[in-house]
Coordinates of C-alpha atoms in Angstrom, one line a residue:
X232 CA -3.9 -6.0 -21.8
X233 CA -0.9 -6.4 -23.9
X234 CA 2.5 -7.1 -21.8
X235 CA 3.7 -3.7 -23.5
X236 CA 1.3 -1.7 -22.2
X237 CA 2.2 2.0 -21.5
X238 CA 1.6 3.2 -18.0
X239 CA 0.4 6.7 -18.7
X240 CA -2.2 4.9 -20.8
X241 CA -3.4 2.4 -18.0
X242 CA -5.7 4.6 -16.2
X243 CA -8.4 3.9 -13.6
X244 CA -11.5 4.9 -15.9
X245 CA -9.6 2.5 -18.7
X246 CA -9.4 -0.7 -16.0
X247 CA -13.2 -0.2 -14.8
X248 CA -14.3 -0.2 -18.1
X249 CA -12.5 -3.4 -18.6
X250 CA -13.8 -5.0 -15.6
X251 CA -17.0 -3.8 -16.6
X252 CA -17.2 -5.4 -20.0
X253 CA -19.3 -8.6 -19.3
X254 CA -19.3 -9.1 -23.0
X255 CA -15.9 -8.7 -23.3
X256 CA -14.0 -12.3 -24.8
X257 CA -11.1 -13.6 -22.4
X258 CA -8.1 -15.9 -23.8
X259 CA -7.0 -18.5 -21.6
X260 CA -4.1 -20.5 -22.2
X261 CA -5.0 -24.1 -21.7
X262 CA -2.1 -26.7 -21.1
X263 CA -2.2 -31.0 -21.5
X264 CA -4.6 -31.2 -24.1
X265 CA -4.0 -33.6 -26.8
X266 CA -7.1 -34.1 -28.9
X267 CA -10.5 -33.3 -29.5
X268 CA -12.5 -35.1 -26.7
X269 CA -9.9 -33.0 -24.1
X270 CA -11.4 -29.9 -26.3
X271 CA -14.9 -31.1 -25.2
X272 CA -13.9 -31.8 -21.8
X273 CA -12.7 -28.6 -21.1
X274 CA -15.5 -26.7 -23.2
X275 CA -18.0 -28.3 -20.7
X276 CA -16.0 -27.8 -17.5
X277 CA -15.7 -24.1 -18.3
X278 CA -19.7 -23.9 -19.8
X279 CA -20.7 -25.1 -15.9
X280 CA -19.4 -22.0 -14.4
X281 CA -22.2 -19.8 -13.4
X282 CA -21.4 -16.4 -15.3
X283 CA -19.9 -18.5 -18.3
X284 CA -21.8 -17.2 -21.8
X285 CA -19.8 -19.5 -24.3
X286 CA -16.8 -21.0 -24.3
X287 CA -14.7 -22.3 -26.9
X288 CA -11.5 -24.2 -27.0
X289 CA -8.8 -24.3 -29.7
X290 CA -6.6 -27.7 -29.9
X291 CA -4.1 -26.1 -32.0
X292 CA -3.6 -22.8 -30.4
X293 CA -4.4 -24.7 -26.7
X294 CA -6.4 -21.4 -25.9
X295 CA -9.8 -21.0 -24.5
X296 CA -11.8 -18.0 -25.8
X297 CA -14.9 -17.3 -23.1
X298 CA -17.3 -14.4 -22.7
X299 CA -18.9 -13.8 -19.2
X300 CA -22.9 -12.7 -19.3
X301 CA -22.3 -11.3 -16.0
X302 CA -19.2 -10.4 -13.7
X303 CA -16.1 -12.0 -15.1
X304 CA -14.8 -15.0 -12.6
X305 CA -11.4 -15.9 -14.3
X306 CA -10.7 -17.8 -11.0
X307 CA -13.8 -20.2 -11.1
X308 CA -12.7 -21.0 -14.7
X309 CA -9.2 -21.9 -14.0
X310 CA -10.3 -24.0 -10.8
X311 CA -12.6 -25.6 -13.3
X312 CA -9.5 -26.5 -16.1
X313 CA -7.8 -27.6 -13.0
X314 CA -10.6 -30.3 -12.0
X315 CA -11.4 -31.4 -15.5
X316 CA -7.5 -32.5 -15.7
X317 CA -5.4 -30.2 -17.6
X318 CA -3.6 -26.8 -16.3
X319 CA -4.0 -23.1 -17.1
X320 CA -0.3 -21.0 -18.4
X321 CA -0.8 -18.8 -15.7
X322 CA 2.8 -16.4 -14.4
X323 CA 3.9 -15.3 -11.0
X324 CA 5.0 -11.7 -10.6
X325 CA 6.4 -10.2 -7.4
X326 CA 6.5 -6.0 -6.5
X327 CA 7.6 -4.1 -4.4
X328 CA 4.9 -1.9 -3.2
X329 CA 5.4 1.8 -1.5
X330 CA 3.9 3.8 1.2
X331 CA 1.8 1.0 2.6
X332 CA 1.1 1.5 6.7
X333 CA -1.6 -0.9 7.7
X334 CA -3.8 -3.9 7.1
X335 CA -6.0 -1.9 5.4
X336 CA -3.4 -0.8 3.0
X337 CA -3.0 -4.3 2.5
X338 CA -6.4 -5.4 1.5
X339 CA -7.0 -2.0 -0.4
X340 CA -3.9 -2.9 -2.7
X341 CA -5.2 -6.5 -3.1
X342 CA -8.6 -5.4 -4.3
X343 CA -6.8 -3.4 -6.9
X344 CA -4.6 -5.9 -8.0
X345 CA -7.7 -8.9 -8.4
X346 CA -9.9 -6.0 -10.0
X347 CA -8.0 -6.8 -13.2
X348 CA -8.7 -8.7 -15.7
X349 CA -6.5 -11.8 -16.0
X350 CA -5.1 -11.7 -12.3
X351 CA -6.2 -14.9 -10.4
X352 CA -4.8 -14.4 -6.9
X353 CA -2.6 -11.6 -5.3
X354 CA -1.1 -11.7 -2.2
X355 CA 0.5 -8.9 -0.2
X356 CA 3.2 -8.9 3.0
X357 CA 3.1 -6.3 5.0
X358 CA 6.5 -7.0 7.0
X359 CA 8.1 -7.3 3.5
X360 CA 6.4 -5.1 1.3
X361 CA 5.7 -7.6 -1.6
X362 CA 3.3 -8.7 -3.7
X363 CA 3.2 -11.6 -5.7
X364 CA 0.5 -11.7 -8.2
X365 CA -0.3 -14.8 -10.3
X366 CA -2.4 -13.4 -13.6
X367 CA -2.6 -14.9 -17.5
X368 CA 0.2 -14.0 -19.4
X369 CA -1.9 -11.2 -21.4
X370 CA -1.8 -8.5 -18.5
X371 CA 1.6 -7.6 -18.3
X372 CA 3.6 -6.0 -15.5
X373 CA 2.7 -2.0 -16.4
X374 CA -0.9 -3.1 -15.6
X375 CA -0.2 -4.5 -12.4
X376 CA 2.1 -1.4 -11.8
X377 CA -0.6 0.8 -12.5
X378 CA -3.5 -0.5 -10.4
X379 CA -1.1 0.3 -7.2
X380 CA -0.5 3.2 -8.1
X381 CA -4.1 4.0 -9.0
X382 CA -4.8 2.7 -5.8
X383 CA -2.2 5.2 -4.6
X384 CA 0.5 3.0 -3.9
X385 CA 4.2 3.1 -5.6
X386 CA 5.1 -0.3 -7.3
X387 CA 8.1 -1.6 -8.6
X388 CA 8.6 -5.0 -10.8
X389 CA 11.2 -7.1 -8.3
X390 CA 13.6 -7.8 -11.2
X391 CA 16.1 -10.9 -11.9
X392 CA 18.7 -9.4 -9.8
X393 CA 21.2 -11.0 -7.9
X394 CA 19.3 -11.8 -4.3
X395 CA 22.6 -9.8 -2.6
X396 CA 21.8 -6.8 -4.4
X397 CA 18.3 -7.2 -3.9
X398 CA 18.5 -7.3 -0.6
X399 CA 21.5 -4.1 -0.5
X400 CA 19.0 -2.2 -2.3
X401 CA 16.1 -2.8 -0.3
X402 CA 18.3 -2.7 2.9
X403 CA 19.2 1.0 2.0
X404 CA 16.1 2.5 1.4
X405 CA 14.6 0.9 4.6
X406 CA 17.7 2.8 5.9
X407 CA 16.7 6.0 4.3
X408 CA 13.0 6.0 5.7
X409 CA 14.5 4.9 9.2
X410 CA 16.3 8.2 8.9
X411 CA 13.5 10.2 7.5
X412 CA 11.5 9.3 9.6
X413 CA 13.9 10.0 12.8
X414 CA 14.4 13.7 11.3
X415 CA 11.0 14.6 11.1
X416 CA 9.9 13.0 14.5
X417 CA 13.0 14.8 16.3
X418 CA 11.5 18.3 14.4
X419 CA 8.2 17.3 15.3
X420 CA 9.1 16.9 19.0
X421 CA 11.4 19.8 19.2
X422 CA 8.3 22.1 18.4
X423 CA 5.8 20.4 19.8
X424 CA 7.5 20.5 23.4
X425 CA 7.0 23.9 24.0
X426 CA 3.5 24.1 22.6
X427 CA 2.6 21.8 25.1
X428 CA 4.2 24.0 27.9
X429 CA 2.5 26.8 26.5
X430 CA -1.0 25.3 26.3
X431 CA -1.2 23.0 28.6
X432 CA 1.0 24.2 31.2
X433 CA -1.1 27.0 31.9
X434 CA -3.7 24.5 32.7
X435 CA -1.6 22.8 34.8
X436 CA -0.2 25.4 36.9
X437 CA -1.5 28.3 38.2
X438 CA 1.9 30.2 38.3
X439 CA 2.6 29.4 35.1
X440 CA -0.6 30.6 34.2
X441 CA 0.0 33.8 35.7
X442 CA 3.3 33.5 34.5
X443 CA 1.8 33.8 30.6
X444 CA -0.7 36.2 31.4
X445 CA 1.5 38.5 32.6
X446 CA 4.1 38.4 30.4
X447 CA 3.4 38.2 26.7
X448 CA -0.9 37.4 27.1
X449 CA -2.8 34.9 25.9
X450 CA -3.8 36.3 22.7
X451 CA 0.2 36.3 21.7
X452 CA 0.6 33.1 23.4
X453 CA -2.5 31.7 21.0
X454 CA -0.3 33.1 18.0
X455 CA 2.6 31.8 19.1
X456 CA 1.0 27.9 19.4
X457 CA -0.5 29.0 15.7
X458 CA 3.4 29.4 14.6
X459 CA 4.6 26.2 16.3
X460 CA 1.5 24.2 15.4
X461 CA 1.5 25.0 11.9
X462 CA 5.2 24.0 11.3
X463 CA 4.7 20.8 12.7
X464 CA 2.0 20.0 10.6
X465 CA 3.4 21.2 7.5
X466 CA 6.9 20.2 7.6
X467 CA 7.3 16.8 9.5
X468 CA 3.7 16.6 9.4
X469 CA 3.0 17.1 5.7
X470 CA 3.2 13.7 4.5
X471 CA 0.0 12.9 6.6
X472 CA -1.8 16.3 5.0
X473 CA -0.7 15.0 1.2
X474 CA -1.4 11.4 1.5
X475 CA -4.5 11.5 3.7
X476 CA -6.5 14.1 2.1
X477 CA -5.7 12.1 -1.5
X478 CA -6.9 8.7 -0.5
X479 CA -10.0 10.8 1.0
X480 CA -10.6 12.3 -2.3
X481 CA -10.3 9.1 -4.3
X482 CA -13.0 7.8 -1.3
X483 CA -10.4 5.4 -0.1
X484 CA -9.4 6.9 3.0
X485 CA -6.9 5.1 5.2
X486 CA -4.8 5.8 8.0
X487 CA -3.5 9.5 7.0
X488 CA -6.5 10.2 6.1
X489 CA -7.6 10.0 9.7
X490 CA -4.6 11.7 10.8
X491 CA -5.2 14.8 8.7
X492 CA -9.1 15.0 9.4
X493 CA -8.4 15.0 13.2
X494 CA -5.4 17.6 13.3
X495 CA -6.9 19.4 10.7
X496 CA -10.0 19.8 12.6
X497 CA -8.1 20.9 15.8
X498 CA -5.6 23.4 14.1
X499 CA -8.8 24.6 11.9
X500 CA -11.2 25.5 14.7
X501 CA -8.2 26.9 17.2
X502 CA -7.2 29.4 14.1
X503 CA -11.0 30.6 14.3
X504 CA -10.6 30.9 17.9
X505 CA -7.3 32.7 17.6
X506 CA -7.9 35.2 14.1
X507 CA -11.8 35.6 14.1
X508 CA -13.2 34.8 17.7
X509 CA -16.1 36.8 17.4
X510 CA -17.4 34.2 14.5
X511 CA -17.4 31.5 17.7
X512 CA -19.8 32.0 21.0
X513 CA -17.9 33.4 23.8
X514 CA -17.7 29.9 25.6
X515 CA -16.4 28.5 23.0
X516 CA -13.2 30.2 22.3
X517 CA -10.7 27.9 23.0
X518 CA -7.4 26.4 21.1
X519 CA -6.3 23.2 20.4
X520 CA -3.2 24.0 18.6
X521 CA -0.9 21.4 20.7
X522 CA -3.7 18.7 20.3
X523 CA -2.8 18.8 16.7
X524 CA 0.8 18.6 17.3
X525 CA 0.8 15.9 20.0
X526 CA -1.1 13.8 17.6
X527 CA 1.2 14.0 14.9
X528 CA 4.5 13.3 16.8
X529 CA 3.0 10.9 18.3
X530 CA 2.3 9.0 14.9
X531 CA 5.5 9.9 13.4
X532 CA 6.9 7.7 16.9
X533 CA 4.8 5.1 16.0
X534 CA 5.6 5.1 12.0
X535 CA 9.5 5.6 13.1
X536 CA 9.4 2.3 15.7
X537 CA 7.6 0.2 12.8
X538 CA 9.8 1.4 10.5
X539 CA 12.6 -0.1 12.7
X540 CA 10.6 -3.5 14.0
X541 CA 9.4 -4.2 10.2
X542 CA 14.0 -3.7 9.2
X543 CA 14.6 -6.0 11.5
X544 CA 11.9 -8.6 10.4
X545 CA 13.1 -8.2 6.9
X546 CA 16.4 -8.8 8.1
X547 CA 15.9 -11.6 10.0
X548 CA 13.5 -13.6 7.2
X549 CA 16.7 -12.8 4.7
X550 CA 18.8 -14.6 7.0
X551 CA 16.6 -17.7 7.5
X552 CA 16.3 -17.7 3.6
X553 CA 19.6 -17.7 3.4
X554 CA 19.8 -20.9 5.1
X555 CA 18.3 -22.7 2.2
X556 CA 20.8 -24.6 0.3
X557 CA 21.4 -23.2 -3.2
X558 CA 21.4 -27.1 -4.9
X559 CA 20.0 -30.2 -4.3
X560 CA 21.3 -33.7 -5.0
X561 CA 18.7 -35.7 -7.6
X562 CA 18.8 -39.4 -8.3
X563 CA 18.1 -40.0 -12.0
X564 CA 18.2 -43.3 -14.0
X565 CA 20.7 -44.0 -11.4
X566 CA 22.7 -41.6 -11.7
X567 CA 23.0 -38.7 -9.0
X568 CA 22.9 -35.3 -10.4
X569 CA 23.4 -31.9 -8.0
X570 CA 21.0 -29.3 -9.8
X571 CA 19.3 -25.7 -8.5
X572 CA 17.0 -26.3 -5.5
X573 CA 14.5 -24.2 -7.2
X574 CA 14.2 -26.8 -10.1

């Protein structure tokens, strides 16, 4: 895929296709050759990889055209140049990648990123929310961009920018989510409290019980929990419903997807229960509406303390890189020359 690649034209059906092409030639940039018995050396170290069709190397373009007969295994051929002697012109590309939650998140994004063609290794942090993939220089960064977000994650290229603004930027959105995330938890807890006492209270205590019964009934009191439970699904709760029910169409369900099968199940069958009883049997007539909304706040505390552990991990791995020294003194011919630490 050409480094100019448009996004919108990347699309899932376009990369399986690709990765499905065992017939399909792949150019690999070969590096230290100098004449034609290196040509041979590396044509034979490339032929004895199981998969490997044909393989044909070009001195003067130092390229190596090969076409799989089975499941392309770019990674066995470039361990293979890097036995025989001689590198491969691979490149390193970080992101930034959005919305991940777990370790499964982690190794979903990873499979997307290794599915394509060209990339040799990709590794993903959860605590920093990077990914640094090492591909060919053919696949370019919209490619890499685009299996995350077919994978439905948001990716961004981590540019040449100045580590301090780097590090302002990211600081501020981490910020931002913090706060998001302390919004919708205190909504989420603010309506949830006295769906609990509603619910559960009744349970709990027998005046109380009478207390409801007397008062407004149960079949208000069902409606009432229908309200409350429905606005904390669908306002602090909706990114669980959007997200979860996505990756579980895509059949890649992750952590929201849970979320939104298990609350959704609850505030489903409790909405029989409390509009249509008569389609349930008479034992079975029963709400769960503050199940539903216990669950929910309950995640949203966990997202909202991770949120704040995984800003101060960040933070504290920024510090301790920023203990490295910015140059390093080199002896050369003699002569001592202070030049970037990264050279």
């Amino acid at each position: 895929m050409a480094p100019d690649t448009n996004i919108k034209e990347w699309t899932p059906a376009l990369a399986a296709s690709i990765s499905a092409s065992p017939d399909a030639t792949h150019s690999v940039p070969i590096e230290g050759m100098t004449c034609a018995s290196c040509v041979r050396r590396v044509e034979r170290a490339i032929a004895a990889v199981p998969g490997v069709a044909s393989a044909t190397v070009n001195l003067a373009t130092e390229r190596a055209e090969i076409r799989f007969d089975g499941t392309p295994d770019l990674p066995a051929v470039l361990g293979a140049v890097s036995q025989a002697g001689y590198g491969v012109g691979t490149e390193a590309t970080d992101l930034a990648i959005e919305g991940m939650t777990c370790a499964s998140c982690v190794g979903r994004v990873e499979r997307a990123l290794k599915a394509l063609p060209g990339v040799t290794e990709a590794t993903v942090n959860l605590a920093t929310n990077r990914a640094r993939v090492t591909h060919l220089p053919a696949v370019g960064v919209a490619a890499l961009i685009a299996a995350v977000q077919a994978a439905g994650y948001g990716a961004e290229r981590i540019g040449a920018e100045a580590p301090a603004d780097r590090g302002d930027r990211e600081r501020a959105a981490r910020a931002a989510e913090i706060r998001g995330l302390a919004r919708s938890l205190g909504l989420a807890a603010l309506l949830t409290l006295p769906l609990v006492v509603l619910e559960m209270g009744a349970h709990l205590s027998m005046a109380l019980h009478h207390a409801i019964r007397d008062s407004i009934g149960f079949a208000l009191s069902w409606k009432i929990q229908f309200v409350l439970a429905a606005l904390v699904m669908f306002v602090p709760g909706l990114r669980f419903q959007t997200k979860g029910w996505r990756a579980l169409l895509r059949g890649a369900p992750d952590m929201n997807s849970l979320v939104a099968i298990g609350t959704g199940a609850a505030f489903a069958y409790s909405t029989v229960a409390t509009f249509a009883p008569a389609l349930l049997p008479e034992g079975a007539r029963h709400v769960f509406f503050e199940a539903a909304a216990v669950i929910v706040t309950l995640i949203l505390l966990g997202r909202w303390l991770e949120a704040r552990s995984k800003g101060r991990t960040s933070e504290a791995i920024r510090r301790l890189m920023g203990l490295q020294p910015p140059t390093a003194r080199v002896l050369r011919d003699g002569q001592e020359q202070e030049v970037p630490a990264a050279q």
